[in-house]
Coordinates of C-alpha atoms and ligand atoms in Angstrom, one line a residue:
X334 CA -8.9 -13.0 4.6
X335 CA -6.1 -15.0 4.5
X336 CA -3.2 -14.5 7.1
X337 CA 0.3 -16.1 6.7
X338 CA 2.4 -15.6 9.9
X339 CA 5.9 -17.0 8.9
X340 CA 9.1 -16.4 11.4
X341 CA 11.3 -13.8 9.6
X342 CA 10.5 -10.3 7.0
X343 CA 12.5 -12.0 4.1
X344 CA 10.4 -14.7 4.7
X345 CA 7.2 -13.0 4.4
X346 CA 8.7 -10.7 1.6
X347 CA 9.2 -13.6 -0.2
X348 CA 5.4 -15.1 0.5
X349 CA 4.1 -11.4 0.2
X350 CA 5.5 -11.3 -3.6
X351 CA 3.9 -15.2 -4.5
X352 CA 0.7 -13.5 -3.5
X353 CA 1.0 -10.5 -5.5
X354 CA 2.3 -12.7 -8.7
X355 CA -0.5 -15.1 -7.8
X356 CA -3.1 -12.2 -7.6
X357 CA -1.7 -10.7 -11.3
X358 CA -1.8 -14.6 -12.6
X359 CA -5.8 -14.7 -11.7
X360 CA -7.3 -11.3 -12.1
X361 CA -5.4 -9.3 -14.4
X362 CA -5.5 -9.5 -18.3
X363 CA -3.2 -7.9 -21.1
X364 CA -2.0 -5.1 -19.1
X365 CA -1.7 -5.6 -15.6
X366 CA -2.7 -2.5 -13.0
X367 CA -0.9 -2.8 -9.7
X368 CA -1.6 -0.6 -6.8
X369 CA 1.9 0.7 -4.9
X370 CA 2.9 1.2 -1.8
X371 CA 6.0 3.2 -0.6
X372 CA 7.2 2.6 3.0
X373 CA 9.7 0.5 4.6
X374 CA 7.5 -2.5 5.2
X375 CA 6.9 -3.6 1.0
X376 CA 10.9 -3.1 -0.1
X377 CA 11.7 -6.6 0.6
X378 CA 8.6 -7.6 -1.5
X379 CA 9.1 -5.4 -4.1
X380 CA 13.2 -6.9 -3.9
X381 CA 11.4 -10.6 -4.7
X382 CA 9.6 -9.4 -7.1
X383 CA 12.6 -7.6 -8.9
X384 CA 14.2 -11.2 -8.1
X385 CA 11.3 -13.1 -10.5
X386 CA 11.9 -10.8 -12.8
X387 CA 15.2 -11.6 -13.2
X388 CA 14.7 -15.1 -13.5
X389 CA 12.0 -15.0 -15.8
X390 CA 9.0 -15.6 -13.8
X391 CA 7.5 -12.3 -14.1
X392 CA 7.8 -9.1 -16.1
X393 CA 6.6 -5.8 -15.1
X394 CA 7.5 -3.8 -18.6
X395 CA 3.5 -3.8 -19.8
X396 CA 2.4 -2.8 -16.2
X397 CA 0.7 0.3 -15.4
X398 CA 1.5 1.3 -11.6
X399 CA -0.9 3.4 -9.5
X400 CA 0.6 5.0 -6.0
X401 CA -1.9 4.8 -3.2
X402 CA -0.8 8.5 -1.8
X403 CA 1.3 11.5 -2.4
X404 CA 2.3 14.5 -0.2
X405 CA 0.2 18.0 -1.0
X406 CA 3.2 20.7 -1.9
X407 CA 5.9 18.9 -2.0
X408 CA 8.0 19.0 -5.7
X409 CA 7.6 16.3 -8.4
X410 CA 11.2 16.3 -8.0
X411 CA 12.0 16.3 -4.3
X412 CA 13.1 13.2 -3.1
X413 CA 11.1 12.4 -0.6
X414 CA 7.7 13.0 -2.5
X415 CA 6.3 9.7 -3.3
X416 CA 6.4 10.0 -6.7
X417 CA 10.3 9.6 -6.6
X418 CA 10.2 7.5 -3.7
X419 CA 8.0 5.1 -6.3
X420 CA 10.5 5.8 -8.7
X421 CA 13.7 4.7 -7.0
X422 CA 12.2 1.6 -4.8
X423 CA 9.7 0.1 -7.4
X424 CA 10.3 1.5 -11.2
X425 CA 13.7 0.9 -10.9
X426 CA 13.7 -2.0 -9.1
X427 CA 11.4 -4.3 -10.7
X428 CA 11.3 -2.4 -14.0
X429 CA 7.6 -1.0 -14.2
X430 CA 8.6 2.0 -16.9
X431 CA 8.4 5.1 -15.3
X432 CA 6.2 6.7 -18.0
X433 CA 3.4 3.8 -16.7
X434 CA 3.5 5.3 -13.3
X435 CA 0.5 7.0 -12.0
X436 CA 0.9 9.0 -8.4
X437 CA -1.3 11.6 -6.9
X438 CA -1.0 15.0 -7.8
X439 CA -0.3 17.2 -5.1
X440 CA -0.4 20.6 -6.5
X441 CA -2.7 23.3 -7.4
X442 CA -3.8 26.8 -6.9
X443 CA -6.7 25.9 -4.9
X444 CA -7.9 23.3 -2.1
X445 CA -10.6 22.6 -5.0
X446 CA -8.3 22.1 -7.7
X447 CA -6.3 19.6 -5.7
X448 CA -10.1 18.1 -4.7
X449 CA -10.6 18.0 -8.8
X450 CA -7.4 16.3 -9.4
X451 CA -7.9 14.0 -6.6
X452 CA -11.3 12.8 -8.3
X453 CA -10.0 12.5 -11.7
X454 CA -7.1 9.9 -10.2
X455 CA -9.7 7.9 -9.2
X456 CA -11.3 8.1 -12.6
X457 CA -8.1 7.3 -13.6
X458 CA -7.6 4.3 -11.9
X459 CA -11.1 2.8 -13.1
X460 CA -10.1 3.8 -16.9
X461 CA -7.1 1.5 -16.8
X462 CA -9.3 -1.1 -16.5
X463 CA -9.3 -0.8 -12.2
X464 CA -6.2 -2.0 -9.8
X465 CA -5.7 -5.8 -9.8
X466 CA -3.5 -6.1 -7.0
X467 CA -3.0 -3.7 -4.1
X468 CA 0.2 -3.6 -2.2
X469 CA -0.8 -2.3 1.0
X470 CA 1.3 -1.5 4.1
X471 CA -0.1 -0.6 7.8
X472 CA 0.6 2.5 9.8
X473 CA 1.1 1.9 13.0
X474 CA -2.3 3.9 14.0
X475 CA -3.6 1.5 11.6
X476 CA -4.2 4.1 8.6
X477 CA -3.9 2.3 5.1
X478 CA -2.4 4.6 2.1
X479 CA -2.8 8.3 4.4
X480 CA -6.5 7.5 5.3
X481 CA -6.2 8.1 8.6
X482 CA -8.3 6.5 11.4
X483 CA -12.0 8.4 11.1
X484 CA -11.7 8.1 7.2
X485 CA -15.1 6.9 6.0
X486 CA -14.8 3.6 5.0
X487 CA -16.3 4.4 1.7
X488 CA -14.0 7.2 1.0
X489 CA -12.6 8.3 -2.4
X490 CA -9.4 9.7 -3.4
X491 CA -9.3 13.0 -1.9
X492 CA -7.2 15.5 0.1
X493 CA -6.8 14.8 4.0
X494 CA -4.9 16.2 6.8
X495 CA -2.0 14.0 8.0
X496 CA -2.1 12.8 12.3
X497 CA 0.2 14.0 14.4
X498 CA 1.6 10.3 14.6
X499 CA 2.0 10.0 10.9
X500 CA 4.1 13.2 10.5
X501 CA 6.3 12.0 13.7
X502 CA 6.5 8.8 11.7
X503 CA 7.6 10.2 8.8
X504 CA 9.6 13.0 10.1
X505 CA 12.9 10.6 9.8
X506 CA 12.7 11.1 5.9
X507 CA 12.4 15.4 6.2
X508 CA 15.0 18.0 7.9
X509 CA 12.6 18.3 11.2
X510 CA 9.1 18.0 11.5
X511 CA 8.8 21.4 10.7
X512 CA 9.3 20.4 7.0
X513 CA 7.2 17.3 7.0
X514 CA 3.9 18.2 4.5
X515 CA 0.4 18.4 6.8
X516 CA -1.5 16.9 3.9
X517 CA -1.6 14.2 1.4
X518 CA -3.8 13.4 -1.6
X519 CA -4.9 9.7 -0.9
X520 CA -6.7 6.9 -2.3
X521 CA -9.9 6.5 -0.3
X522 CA -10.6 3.5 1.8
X523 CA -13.8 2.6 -1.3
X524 CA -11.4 2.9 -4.0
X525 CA -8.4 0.8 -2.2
X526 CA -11.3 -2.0 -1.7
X527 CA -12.1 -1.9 -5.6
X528 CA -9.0 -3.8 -6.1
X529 CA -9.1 -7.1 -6.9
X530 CA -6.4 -8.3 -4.7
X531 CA -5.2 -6.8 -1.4
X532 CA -1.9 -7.7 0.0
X533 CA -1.1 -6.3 3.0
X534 CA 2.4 -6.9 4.9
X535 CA 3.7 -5.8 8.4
X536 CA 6.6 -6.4 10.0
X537 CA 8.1 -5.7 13.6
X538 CA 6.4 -5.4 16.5
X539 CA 5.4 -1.4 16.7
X540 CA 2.5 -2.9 13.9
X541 CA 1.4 -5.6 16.4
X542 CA -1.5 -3.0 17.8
X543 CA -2.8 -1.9 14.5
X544 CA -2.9 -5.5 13.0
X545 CA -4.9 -7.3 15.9
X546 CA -7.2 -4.5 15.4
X547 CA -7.6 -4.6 11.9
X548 CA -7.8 -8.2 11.5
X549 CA -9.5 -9.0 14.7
X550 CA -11.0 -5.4 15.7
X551 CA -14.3 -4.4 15.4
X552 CA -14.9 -2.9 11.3
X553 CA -14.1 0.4 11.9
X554 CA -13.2 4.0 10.8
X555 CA -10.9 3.9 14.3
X556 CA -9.1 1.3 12.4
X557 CA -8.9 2.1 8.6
X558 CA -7.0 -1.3 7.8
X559 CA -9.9 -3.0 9.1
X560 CA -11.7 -2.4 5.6
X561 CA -9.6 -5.6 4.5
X562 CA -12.3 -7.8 6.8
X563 CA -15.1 -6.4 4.3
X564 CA -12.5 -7.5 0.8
X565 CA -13.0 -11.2 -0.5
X566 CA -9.5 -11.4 -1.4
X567 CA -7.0 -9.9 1.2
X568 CA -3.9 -11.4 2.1
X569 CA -2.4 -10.2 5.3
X570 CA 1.6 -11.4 5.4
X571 CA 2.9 -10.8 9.2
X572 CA 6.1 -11.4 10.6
X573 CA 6.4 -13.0 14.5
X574 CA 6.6 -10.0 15.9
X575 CA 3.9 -7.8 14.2
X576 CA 1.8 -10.9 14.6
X577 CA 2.2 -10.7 18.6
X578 CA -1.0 -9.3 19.4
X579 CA -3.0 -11.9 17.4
X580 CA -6.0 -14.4 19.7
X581 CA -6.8 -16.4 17.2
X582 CA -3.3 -17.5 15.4
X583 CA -3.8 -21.5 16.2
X584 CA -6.8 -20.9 13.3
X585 CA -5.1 -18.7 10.8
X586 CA -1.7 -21.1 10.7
X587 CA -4.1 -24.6 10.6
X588 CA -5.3 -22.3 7.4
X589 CA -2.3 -21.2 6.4
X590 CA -1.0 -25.2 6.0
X591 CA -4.5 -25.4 3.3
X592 CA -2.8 -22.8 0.7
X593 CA -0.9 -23.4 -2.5
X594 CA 1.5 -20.8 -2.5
X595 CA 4.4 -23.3 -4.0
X596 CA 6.7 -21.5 -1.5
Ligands
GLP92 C1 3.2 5.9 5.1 C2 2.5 5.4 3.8 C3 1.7 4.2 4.0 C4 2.6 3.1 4.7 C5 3.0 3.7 6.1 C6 3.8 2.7 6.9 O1 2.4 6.6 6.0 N1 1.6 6.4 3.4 O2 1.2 3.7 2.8 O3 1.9 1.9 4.9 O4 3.8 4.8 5.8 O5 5.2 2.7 6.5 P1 6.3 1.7 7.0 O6 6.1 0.5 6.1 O7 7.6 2.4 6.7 O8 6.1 1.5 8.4

């Protein structure tokens, strides 16, 4: 795992977005698969990526996008499903079409119909040639996509029940929590880890708990972001203040000064 602790979030938007053009450069071929994130945490990232677009560097027009999670219930259409979300803070942004965009589906008639769907995403994803890079942010319980701590490590995409914390979280985005959805279809824990690339960033200090104990916790399903310890290619990009609770940061940064990032 590599773990880049730099002093400001534009900074490690900026070092978060060389890692996911890095990742694309070595493992993905014609048409590049990249695994998205919504949250507040990846918009600078995806903002730097949008910017090496426009200067040439990168182009995100044959890229085929696959969301990590979507609300169960919620509209195609409303605005705070994740499809949309996806829409209007990556499609449009960096200019992945939209019609290349794969997200969840959260409907149905039955749990086992949503179950179904949940498994053919997955099937999905491996059909398209598997995710090269995953962008990945943390919740501060530590879950990664909606797999929320107890998820088996090994977990497929499926249907889960939201925590309490998450739908507090979250409840910023809704009318009340009253209207926040109690489940999600999400990418499990195995098929987030299939990637070739993970790139996680946190920023801010209510992520300080969750990072020391995904990075430096025990492997755990108490911790589901400490599945990136088990991933031969995870990049964690902190800034200061999610980086707080960190023991062994004199190691990481000695590392850190050892990659070629050409930031
Ligand atoms: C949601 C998403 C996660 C995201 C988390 C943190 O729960 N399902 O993928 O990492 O929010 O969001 P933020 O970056 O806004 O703190």
């Amino acid at each position: 795992m590599e773990v880049l602790i730099v002093d400001t979030p534009e900074a490690a938007a900026a070092f978060a977005a060389e890692a996911v053009l890095d990742g694309l450069r070595k493992h993905a071929g014609e048409n590049p698969v990249l695994g998205l994130a919504t949250g507040s945490s990846p918009l600078g990232l995806y903002a730097e990526l949008a910017a090496a677009a426009q200067r040439g560097e990168a182009d995100f027009s044959d890229t085929v996008g696959f969301a990590l999670d979507e609300y169960v219930g919620l509209e195609d259409t409303h605005e705070q499903s994740y499809r949309q979300t996806l829409i209007r803070e990556v499609c449009d942004v960096i200019g992945l079409p939209v019609e290349n965009l794969n997200v969840p589906n959260g409907h149905g008639e039955s749990v086992e119909q949503i179950a179904a769907q949940a498994t053919a995403y997955d099937e999905a994803i491996k059909a398209a040639g598997g995710v090269d890079v995953q962008i990945l942010g943390i919740g501060a319980n530590g879950h990664l996509g909606f797999n929320e701590p107890a998820s088996s490590l090994r977990s497929r995409t499926r249907i889960k029940r939201l925590a309490a914390q998450t739908r507090e979280d979250n409840a910023r985005f809704f009318d009340g929590l009253d209207r926040v959805p109690t489940h999600c279809v999400t990418q499990g824990l195995g098929t987030v880890q299939d990637a070739r690339r993970l790139v996680l960033i946190a920023l801010g200090s209510n992520k300080a708990e969750a990072i020391a104990a995904a990075i430096e916790g025990p492997l755990s399903a108490s911790c589901p972001g400490s599945v990136l310890q088990l991933h031969p290619d995870a990049v964690v990009v902190l800034d200061e203040a999610a980086a707080a609770g960190l023991k062994n940061r004199g190691y990481y940064d000695d590392a850190a000064a050892g990659l070629q990032f050409g930031i």
